Coordinates of C-alpha atoms in Angstrom, one line a residue:
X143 CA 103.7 20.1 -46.4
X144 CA 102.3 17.4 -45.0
X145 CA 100.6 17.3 -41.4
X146 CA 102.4 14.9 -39.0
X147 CA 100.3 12.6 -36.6
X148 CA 102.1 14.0 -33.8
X149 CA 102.7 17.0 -31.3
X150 CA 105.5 19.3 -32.5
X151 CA 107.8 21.1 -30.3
X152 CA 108.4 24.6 -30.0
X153 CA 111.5 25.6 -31.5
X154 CA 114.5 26.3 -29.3
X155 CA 115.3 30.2 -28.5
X156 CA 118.9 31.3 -28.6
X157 CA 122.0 28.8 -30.6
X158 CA 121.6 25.1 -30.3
X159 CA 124.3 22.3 -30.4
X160 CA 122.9 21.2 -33.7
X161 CA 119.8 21.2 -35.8
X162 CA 119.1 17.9 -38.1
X163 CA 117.1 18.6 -41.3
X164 CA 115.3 15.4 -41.6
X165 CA 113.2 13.3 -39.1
X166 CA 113.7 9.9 -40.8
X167 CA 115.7 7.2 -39.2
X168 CA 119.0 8.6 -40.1
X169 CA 117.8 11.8 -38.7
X170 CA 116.7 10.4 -35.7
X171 CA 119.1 8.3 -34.6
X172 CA 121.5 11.6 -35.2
X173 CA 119.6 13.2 -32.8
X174 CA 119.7 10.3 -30.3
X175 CA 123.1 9.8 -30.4
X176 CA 123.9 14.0 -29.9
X177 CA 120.9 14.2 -26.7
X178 CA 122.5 11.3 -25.4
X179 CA 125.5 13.4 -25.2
X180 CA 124.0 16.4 -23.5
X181 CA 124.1 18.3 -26.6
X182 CA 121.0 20.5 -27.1
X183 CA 119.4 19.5 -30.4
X184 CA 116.5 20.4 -32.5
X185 CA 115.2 17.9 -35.5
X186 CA 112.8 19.7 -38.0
X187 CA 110.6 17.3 -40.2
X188 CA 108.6 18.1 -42.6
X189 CA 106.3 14.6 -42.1
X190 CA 106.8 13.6 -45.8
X191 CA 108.7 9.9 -45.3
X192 CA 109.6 7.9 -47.7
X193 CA 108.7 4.8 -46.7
X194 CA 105.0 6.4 -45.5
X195 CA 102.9 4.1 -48.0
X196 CA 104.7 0.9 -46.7
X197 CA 102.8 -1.4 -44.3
X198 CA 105.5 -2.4 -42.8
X199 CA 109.5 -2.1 -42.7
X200 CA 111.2 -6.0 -43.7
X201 CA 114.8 -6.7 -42.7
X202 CA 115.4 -4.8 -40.1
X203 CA 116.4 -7.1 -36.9
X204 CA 114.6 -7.1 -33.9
X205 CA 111.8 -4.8 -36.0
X206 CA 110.9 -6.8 -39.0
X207 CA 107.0 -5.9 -39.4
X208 CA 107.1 -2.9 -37.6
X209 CA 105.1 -0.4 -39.3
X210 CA 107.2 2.7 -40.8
X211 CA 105.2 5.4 -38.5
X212 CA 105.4 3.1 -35.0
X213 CA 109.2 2.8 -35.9
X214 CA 109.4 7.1 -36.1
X215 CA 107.2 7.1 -32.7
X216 CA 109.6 5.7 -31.1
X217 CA 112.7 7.6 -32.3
X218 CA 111.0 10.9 -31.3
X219 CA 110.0 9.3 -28.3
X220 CA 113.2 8.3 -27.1
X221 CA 114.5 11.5 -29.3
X222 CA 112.8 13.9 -26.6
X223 CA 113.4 11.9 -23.5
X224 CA 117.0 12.9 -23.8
X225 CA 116.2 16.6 -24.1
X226 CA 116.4 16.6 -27.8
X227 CA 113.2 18.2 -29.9
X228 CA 111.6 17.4 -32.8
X229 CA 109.9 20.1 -34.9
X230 CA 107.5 20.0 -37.4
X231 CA 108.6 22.3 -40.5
X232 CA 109.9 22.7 -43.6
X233 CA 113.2 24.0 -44.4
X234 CA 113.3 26.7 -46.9
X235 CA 116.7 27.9 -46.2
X236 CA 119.8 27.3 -44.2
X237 CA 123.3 28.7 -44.8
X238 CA 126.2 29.4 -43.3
X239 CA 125.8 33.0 -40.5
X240 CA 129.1 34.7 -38.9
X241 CA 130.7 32.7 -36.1
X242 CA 130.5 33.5 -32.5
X243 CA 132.9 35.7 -30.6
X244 CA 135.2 32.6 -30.5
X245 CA 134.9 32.1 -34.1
X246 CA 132.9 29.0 -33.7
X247 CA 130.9 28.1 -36.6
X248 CA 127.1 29.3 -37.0
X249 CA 124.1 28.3 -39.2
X250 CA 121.1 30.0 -39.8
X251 CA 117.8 28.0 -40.4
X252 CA 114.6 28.9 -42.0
X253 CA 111.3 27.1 -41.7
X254 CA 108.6 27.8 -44.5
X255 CA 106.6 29.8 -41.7
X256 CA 109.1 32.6 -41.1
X257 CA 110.8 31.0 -38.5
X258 CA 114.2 30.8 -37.2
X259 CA 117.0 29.6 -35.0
X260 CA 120.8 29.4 -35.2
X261 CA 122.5 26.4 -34.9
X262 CA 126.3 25.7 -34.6
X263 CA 126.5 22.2 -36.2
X264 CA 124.1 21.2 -39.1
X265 CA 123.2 17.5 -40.1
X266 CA 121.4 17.1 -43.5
X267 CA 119.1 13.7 -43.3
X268 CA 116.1 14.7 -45.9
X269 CA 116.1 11.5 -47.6
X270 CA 114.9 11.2 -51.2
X271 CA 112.0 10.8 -53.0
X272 CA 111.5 8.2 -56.1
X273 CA 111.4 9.4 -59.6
X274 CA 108.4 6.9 -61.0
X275 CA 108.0 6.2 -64.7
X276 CA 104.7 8.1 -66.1
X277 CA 102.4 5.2 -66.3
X278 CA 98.7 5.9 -65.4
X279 CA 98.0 4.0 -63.0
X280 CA 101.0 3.3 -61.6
X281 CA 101.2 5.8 -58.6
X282 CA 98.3 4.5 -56.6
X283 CA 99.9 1.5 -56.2
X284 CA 103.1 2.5 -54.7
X285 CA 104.2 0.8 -51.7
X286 CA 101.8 -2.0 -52.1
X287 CA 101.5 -3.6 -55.0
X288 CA 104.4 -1.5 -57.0
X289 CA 107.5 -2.7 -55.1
X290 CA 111.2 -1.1 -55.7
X291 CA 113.1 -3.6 -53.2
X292 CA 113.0 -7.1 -53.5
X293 CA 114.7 -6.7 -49.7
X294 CA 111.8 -4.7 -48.3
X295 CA 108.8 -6.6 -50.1
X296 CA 110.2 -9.5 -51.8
X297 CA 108.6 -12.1 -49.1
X298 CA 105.0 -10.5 -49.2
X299 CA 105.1 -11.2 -52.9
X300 CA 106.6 -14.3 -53.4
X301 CA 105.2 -17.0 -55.7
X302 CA 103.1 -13.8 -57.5
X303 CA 102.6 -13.4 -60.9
X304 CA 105.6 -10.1 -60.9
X305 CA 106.3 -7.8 -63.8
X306 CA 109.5 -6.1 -64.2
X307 CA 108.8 -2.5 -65.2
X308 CA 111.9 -1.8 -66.5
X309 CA 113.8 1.9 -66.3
X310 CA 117.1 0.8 -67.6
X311 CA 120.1 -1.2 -67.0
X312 CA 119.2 -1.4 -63.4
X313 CA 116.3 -3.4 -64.4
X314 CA 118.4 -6.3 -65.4
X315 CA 119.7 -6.8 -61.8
X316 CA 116.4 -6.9 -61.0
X317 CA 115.1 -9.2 -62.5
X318 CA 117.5 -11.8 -61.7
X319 CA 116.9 -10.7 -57.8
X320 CA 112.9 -11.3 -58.3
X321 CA 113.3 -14.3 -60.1
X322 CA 114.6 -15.5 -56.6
X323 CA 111.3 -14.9 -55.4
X324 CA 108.8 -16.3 -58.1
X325 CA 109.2 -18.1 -60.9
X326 CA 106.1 -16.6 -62.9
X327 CA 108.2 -13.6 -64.1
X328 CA 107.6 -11.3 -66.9
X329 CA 109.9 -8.3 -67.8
X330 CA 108.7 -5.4 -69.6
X331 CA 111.2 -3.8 -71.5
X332 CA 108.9 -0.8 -71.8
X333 CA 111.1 2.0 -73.5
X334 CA 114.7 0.9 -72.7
X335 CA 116.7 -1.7 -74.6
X336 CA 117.7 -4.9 -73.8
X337 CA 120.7 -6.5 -74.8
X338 CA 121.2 -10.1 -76.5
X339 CA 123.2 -11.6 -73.9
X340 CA 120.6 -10.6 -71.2
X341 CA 117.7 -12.1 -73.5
X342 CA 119.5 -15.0 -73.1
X343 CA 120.2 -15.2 -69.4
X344 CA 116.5 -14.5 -69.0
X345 CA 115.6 -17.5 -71.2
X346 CA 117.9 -19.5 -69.3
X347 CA 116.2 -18.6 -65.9
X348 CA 112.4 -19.3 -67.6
X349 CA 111.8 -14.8 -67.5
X350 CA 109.2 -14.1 -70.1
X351 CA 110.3 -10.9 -72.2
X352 CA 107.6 -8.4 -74.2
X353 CA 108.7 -5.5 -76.1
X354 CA 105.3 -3.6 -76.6
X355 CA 105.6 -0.5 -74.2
X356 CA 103.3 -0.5 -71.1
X357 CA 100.8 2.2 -71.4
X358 CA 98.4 1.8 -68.4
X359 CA 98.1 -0.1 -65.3
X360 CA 94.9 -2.4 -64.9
X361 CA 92.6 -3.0 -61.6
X362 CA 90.3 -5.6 -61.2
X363 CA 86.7 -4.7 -59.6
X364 CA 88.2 -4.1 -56.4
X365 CA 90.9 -1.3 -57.2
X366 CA 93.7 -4.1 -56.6
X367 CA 96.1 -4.6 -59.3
X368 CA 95.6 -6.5 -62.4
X369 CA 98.2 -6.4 -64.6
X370 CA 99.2 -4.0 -67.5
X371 CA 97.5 -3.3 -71.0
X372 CA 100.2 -2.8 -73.7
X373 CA 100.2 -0.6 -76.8
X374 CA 98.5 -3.0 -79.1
X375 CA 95.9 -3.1 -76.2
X376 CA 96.4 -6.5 -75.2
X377 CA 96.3 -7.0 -71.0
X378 CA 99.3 -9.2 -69.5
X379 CA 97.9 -10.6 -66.0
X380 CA 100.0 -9.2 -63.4
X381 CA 99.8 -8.9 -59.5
X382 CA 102.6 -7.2 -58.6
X383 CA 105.0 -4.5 -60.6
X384 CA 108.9 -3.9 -60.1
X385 CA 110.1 -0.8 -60.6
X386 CA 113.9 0.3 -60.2
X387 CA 112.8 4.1 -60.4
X388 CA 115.6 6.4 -60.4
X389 CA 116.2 8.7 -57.0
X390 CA 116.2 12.2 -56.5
X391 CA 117.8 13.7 -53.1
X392 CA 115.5 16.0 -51.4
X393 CA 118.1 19.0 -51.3
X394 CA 115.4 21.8 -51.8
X395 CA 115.7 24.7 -49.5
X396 CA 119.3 23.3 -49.0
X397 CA 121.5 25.5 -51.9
X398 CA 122.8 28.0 -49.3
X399 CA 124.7 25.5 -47.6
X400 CA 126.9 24.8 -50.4
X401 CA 127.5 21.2 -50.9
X402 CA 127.9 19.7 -54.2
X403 CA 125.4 17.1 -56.0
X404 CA 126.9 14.6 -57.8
X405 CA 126.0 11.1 -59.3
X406 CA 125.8 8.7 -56.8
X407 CA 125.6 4.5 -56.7
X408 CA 121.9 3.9 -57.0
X409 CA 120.3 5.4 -59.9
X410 CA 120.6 8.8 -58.9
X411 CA 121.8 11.8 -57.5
X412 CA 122.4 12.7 -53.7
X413 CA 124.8 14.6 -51.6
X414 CA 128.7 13.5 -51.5
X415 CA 130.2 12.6 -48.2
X416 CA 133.4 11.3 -46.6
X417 CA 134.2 9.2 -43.4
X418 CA 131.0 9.4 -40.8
X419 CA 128.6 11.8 -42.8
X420 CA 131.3 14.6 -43.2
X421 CA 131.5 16.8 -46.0
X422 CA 133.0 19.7 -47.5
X423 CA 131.2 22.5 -45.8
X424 CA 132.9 22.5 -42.4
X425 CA 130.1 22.2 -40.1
X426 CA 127.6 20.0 -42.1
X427 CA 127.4 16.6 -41.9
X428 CA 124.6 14.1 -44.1
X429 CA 123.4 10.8 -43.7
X430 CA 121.1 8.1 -44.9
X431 CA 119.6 8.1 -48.1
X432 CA 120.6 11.8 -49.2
X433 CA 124.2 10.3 -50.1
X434 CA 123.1 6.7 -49.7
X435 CA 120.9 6.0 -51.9
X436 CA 120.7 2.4 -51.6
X437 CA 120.4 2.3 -47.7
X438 CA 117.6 0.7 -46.4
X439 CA 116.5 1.9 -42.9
X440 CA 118.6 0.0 -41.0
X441 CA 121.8 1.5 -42.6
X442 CA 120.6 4.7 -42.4
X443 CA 119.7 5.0 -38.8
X444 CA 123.7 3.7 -38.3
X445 CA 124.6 6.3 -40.6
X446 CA 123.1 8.9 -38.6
X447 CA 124.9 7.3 -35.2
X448 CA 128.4 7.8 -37.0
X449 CA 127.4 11.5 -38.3
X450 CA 125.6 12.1 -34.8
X451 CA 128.8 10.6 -32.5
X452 CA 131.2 13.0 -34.9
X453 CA 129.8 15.7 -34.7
X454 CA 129.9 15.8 -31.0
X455 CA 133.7 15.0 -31.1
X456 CA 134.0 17.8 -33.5
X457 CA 132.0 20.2 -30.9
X458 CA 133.5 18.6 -27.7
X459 CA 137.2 20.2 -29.8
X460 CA 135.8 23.5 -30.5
X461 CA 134.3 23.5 -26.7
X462 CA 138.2 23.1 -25.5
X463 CA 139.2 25.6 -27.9
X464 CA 136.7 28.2 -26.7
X465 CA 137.8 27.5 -23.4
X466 CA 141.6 27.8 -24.0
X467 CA 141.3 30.9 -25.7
X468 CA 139.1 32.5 -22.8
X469 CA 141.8 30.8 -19.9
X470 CA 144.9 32.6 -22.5
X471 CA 142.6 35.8 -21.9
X472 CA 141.9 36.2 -18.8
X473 CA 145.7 35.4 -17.6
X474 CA 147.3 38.6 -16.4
X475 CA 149.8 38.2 -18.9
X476 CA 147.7 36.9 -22.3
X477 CA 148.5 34.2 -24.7
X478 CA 152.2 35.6 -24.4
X479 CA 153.0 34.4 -20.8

């Protein structure tokens, strides 16, 4: 687990409102949304981000160029000035416990250090981490100089000499969406195969095509990158690599909660979900890039808003019905009347 570059709360005693599994934007802004509401929430984060080796986050209004880690000070920030806490943890288990007296749902959750606290409502936000084809070389680069987004990095590498590292079909896509951006583009069909018609189309749009597998990454004298050496050994010039790596959800420590992992849009596979984060566990909600895979942050931080603003409806109904059923009690003459 990785150390964060902050302080971390202490966990909360007794049953919370909710505890989010995740500390990302869509985590976050989940939490915001539920402290805001005088709900008493916990967020653990493990300090692992995706977007930690980014400079900056691109596209997002009003925060285009903010650096990933000032954009997650501030959501803890504003996170704990609404009572909410943010914990820093790894989850190694979290399942379903026996409901209250009033048969109100309960979840147990279990950090990697032995501890634990009970929560009521539980909102899944992990993220995912990229799946990157085994290139030496390739790795160290990440976030920098080997882009995934042409949405999150495609302006700090325009006019570039780009390679396309393909992965498969998604590839294709790809390149057309970097050809926006440069026109010194070279795709790399690497082990996948690639169709007539789409030779063609890249002819049409002046994309150079090589077949001979990539089997190393190349750095000039100063550790940038270079470009690629092939099988035959020869060294195509490149300053900046595209890779559509395929996704994995991060649902480790998560099986005990039951929900199903499917294929999802984007290369991978995630966490299902329905309208606002909701799912088919009563009780759990997701959000961001666990079930949407494509979401950049700004999507995700609204995805945790929805999830975060229905879960409190969802507790707000189970607050009257506790209530009700203690009124129906203590009338002299029960629930009968």
């Amino acid at each position: 687990m990785t150390t964060p570059a902050y302080a971390s709360d202490a966990l909360a005693e007794g049953t919370v409102d909710a505890v989010v599994i995740g500390g990302g934007a869509a985590g976050l802004n989940g939490a915001l949304i539920l402290a805001r509401s005088r709900r008493s929430v916990v967020v653990i984060d493990s300090g692992s981000p995706r977007n930690a080796p980014a400079e900056a986050v691109h596209g997002l209004l009003a925060l285009d160029g903010t650096p990933p880690s000032e954009i997650l000070r501030r959501g803890r920030e504003q996170v704990r000035q609404y009572g909410g806490r943010v914990v820093s943890g790894e989850v190694v288990s979290a399942e379903s416990a026996a409901p209250s007296e009033d048969g109100d749902l309960r979840f147990t959750v279990t950090l990697a250090d032995g501890r634990r606290m009970t929560a009521r409502r539980v909102l899944v936000a992990t993220g995912l981490k990229d799946v990157l084809p085994e290139v030496p070389g390739l790795a160290e680069h990440w976030g920098h100089r080997v882009v995934h987004c042409p949405y999150c990095h495609g302006w700090e590498v325009r006019d570039e000499p780009i390679g396309i590292l393909a992965t498969g079909p998604a590839s294709i896509g790809h390149a057309y969406l970097f050809r926006q951006l440069t026109e010194d583009l070279t795709y790399f069909t690497h082990t996948t195969d690639l169709d007539q018609d789409s030779r063609a189309r890249f002819a049409a749009r002046g994309i150079r095509i090589i077949d001979t597998p990539v089997t190393e990454v190349v750095d000039d004298e100063d550790g940038a990158l270079a470009g690629v050496r092939l099988a035959d050994g020869q060294v195509v010039a490149r300053r900046v690599l595209a890779v559509a790596a395929p996704v994995q959800a991060r649902t480790k420590g998560l099986e005990g909660l039951g929900l199903p992992v499917q294929e999802l849009p984007g290369k991978g596979r995630g966490f299902a979900s329905g309208l606002a984060g909701s799912t088919e566990v009563p009780g759990v909600w997701v959000a961001g890039n666990v079930t949407d895979l494509v979401a950049q942050v700004g999507a995700s931080a609204a995805a945790g808003a929805l999830a975060g603003a229905d879960i409190n409806r969802m507790l707000a109904i189970a607050d009257t019905d506790a209530a009700l059923q203690k009124t129906a009690e203590a009338s002299p003459q029960g629930a009968t009347g």
